[in-house]
Tab-separated table of C-alpha atoms in Angstrom:
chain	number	residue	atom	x	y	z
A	352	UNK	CA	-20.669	15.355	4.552
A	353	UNK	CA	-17.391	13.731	5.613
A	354	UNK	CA	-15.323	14.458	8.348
A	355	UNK	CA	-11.599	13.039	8.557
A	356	UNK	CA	-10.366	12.978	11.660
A	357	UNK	CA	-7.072	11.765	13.368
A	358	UNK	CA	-7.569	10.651	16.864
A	359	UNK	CA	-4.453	9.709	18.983
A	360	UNK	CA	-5.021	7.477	21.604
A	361	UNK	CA	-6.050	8.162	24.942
A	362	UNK	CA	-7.728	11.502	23.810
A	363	UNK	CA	-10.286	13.911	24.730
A	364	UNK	CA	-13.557	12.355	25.467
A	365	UNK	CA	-16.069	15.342	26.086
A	366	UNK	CA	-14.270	17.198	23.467
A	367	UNK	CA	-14.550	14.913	20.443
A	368	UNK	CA	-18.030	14.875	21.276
A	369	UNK	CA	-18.803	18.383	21.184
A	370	UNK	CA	-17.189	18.174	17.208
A	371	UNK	CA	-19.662	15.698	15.867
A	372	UNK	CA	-22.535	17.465	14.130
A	373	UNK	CA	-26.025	17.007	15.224
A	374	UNK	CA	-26.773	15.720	12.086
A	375	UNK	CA	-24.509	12.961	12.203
A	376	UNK	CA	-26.271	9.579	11.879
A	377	UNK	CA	-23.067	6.989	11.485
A	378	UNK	CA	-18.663	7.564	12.448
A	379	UNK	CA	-16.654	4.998	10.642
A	380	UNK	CA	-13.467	4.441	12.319
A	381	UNK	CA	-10.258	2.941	10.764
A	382	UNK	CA	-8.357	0.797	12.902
A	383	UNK	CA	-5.294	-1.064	12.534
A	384	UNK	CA	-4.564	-4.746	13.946
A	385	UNK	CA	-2.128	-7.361	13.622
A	386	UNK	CA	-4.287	-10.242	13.039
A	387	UNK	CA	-6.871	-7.979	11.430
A	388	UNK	CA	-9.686	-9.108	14.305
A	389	UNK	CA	-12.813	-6.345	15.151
A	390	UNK	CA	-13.665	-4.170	17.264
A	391	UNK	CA	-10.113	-2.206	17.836
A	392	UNK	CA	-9.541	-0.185	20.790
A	393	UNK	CA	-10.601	2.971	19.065
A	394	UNK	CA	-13.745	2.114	17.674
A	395	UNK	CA	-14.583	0.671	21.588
A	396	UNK	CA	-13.214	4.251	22.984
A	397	UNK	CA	-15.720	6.127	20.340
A	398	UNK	CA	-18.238	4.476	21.028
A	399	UNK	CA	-18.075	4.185	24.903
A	400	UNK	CA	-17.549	7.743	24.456
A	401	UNK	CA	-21.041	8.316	21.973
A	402	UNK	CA	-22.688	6.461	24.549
A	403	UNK	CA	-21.621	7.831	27.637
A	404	UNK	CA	-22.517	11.797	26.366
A	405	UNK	CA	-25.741	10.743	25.424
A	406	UNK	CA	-25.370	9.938	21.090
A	407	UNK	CA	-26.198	6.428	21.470
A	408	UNK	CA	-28.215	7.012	18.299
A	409	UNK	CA	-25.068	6.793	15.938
A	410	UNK	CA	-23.900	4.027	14.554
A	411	UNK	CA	-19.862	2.935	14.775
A	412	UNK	CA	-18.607	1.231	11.937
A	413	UNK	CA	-15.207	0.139	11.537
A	414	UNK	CA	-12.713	-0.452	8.696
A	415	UNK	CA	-9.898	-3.164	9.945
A	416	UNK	CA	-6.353	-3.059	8.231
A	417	UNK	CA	-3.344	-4.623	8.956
A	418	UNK	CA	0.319	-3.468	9.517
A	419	UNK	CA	1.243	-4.483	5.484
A	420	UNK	CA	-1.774	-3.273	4.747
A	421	UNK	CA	-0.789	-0.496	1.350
A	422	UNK	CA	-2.269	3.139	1.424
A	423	UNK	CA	-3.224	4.384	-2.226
A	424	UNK	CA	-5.978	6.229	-3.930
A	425	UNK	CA	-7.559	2.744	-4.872
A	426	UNK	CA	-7.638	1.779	-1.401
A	427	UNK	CA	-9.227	4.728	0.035
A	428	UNK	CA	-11.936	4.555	-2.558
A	429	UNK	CA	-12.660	0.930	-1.566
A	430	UNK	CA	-13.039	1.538	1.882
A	431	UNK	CA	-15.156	4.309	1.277
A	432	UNK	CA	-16.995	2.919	-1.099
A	433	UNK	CA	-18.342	-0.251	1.047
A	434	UNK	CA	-19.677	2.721	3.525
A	435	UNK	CA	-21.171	4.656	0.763
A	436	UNK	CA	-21.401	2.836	-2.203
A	437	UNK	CA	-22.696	6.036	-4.804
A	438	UNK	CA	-19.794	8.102	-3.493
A	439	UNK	CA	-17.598	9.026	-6.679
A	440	UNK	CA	-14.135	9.356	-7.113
A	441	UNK	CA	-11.523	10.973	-9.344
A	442	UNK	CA	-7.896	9.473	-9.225
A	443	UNK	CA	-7.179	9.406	-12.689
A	444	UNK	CA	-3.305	9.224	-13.313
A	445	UNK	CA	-3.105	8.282	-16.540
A	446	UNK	CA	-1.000	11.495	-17.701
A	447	UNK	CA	2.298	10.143	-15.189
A	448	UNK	CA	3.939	7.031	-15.165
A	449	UNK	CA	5.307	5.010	-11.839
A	450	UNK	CA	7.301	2.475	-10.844
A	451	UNK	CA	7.766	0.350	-7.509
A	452	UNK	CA	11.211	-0.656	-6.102
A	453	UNK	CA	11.160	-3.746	-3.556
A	454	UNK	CA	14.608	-4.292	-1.619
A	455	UNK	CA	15.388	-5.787	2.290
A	456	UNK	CA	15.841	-2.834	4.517
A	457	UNK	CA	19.509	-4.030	4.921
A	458	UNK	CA	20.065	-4.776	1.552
A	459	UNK	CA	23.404	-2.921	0.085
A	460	UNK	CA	21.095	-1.957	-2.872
A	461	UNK	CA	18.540	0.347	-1.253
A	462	UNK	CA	20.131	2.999	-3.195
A	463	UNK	CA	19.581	1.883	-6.854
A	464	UNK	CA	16.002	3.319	-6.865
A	465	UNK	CA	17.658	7.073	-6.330
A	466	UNK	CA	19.766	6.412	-8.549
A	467	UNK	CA	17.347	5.683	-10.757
A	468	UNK	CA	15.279	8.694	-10.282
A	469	UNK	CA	18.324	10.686	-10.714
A	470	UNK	CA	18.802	9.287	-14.287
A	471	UNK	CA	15.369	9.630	-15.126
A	472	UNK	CA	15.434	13.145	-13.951
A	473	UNK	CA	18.043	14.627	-16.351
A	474	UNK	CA	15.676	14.086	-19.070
A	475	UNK	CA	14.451	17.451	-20.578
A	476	UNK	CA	10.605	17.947	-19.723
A	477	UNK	CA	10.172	14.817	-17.636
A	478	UNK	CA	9.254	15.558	-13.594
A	479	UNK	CA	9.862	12.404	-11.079
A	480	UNK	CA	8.901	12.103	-7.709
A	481	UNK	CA	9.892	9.784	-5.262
A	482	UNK	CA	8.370	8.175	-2.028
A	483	UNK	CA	10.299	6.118	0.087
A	484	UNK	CA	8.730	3.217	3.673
A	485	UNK	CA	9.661	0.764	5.524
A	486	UNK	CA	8.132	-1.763	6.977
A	487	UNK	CA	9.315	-3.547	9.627
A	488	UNK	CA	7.048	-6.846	9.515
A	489	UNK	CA	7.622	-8.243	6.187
A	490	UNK	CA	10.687	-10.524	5.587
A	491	UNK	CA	12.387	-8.795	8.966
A	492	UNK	CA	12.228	-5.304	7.017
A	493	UNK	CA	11.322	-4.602	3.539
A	494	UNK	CA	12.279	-1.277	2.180
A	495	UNK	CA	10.106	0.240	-0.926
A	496	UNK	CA	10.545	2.812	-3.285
A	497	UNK	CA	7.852	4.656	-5.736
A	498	UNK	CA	8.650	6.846	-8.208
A	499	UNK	CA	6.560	8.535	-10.829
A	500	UNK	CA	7.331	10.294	-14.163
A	501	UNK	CA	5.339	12.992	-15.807
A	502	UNK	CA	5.744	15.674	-18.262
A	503	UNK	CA	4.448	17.747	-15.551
A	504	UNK	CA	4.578	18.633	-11.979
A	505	UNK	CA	1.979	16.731	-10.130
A	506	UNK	CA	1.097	15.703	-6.652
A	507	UNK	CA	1.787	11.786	-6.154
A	508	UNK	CA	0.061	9.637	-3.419
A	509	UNK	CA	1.061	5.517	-3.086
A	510	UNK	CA	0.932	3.959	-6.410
A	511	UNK	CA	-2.331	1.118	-7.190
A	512	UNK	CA	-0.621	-0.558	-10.193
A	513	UNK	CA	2.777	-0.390	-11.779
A	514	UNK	CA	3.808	-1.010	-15.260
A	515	UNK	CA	7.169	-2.028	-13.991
A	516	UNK	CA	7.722	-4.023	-10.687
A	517	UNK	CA	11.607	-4.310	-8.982
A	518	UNK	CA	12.095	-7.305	-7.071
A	519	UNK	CA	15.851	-7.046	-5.621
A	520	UNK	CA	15.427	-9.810	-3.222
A	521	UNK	CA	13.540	-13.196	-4.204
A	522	UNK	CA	12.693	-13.972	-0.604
A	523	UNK	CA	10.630	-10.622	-1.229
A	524	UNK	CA	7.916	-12.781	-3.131
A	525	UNK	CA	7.019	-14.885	0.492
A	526	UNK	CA	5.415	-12.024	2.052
A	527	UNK	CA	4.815	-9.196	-0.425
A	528	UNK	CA	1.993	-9.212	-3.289
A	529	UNK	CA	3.927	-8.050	-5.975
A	530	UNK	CA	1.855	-9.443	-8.459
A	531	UNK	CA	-1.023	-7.185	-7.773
A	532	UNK	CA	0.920	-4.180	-8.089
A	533	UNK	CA	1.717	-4.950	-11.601
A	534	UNK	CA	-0.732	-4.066	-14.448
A	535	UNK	CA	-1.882	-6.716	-16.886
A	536	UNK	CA	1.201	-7.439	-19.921
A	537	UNK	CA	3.211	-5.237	-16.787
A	538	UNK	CA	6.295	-6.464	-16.505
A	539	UNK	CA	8.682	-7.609	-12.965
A	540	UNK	CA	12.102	-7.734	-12.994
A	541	UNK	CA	13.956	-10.302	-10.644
A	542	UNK	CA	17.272	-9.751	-9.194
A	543	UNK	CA	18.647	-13.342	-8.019
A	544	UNK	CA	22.029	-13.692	-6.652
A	545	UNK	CA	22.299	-17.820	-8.967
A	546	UNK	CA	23.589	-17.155	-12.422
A	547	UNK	CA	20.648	-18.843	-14.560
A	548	UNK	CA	23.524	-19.817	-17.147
A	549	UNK	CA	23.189	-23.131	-16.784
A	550	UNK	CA	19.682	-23.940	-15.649
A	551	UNK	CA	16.580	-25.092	-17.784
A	552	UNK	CA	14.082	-21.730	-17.705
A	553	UNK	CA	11.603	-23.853	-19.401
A	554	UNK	CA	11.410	-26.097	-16.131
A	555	UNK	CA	9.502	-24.744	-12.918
A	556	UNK	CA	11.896	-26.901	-11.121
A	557	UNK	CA	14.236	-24.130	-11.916
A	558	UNK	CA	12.983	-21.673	-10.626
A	559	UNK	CA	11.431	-22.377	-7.577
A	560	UNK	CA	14.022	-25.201	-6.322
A	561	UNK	CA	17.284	-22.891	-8.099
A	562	UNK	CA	16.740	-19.763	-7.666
A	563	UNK	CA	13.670	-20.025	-4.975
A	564	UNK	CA	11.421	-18.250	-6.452
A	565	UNK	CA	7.913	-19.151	-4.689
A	566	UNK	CA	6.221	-21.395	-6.739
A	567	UNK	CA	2.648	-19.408	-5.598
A	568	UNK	CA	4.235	-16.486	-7.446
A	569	UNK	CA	4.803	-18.644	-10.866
A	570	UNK	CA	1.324	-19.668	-10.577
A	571	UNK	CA	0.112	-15.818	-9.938
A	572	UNK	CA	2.305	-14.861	-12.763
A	573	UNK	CA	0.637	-17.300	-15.134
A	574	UNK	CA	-3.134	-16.474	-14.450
């Protein structure tokens, strides 16, 4: 069976201990770093403490993720899944729509995606949720927004893949994936603060010198 369990650091050696089953024959801990480098301090704290009561015959595994690193049923399934690969998984959402809203934390239009939520939700028979974070790392604080449609009330987690991508800062696209948020013929929509009235969109001198859109992103774009 599996056994989730949130362990705050320093905690309660002999006691964590006495909740592992007998059975138990591997604990895969799920660590985060900034540079993404193994072991982490908890998986050396569980297993000092396996050791020390006597369970040296467990293995400790550890999953390593990052501070940008995205939480989303997709995600959970592949970390999982490289522990036990024949586990199966249902996280079929194809009855609800979402949509992801990328904007600096400081940016004076953080509050377009509730507006947008609002507009969607006066529509007869359509449900949206919403799901706001922040993170603090990217681009000096990146603020995103997720919200789903449905013609029913469901429970939402982090969105995998988007049909529709917001982008309402270009200097967004040097430290956040977009790309792989957005499904294939998905579409993302660029807010840039140069008029493109007078610039050549069939030249990729345009776009990344112009408006300075990351020329790794173009290339992403066109794959």
């Amino acid at each position: 069976g599996l056994i989730n369990v949130r362990v705050p650091l320093p905690f309660n050696v002999a006691k964590f201990v006495t909740h592992v089953p007998s059975t138990t024959k591997q604990i895969v801990t799920i660590g985060q770093t900034l540079d993404g480098s193994s072991p982490s301090f908890l998986r050396s704290q569980v297993s000092a403490a396996l050791f020390y009561h006597g369970r040296k015959s467990i293995c400790v595994s550890e999953y390593i993720y990052q501070p940008n690193f995205i939480w989303s049923p997709s995600a959970v399934k592949s970390i999982v899944s490289s522990f036990i690969p024949n586990l199966t998984f249902d996280t079929d959402s194809s009855s609800s729509e979402g949509f992801i809203y990328w904007a600096s934390d400081k940016s004076a239009n953080i509050d377009v995606a509730s507006k947008l939520v609002k507009a969607l939700s006066l529509e007869d028979g359509k449900y949206v949720s919403l799901r706001t974070k922040f993170d603090n790392l990217a681009n000096a604080g990146t603020f995103q927004a997720q919200f789903v449609t449905s013609g029913e009330q469901v429970t939402t987690s982090n969105i995998d893949i988007t049909k529709l991508a917001i982008v309402e800062n270009i200097s967004l696209l040097k430290h956040l994936d977009v790309v792989t948020t957005v499904e294939e013929q998905g579409s993302i929509a660029l807010i840039s603060q140069t008029t493109t009235k007078d610039l050549d969109l069939d030249s990729v001198e345009s776009y990344v010198k112009k408006l300075g859109i990351p020329e790794s992103f173009l290339i992403s774009v066109a794959k």
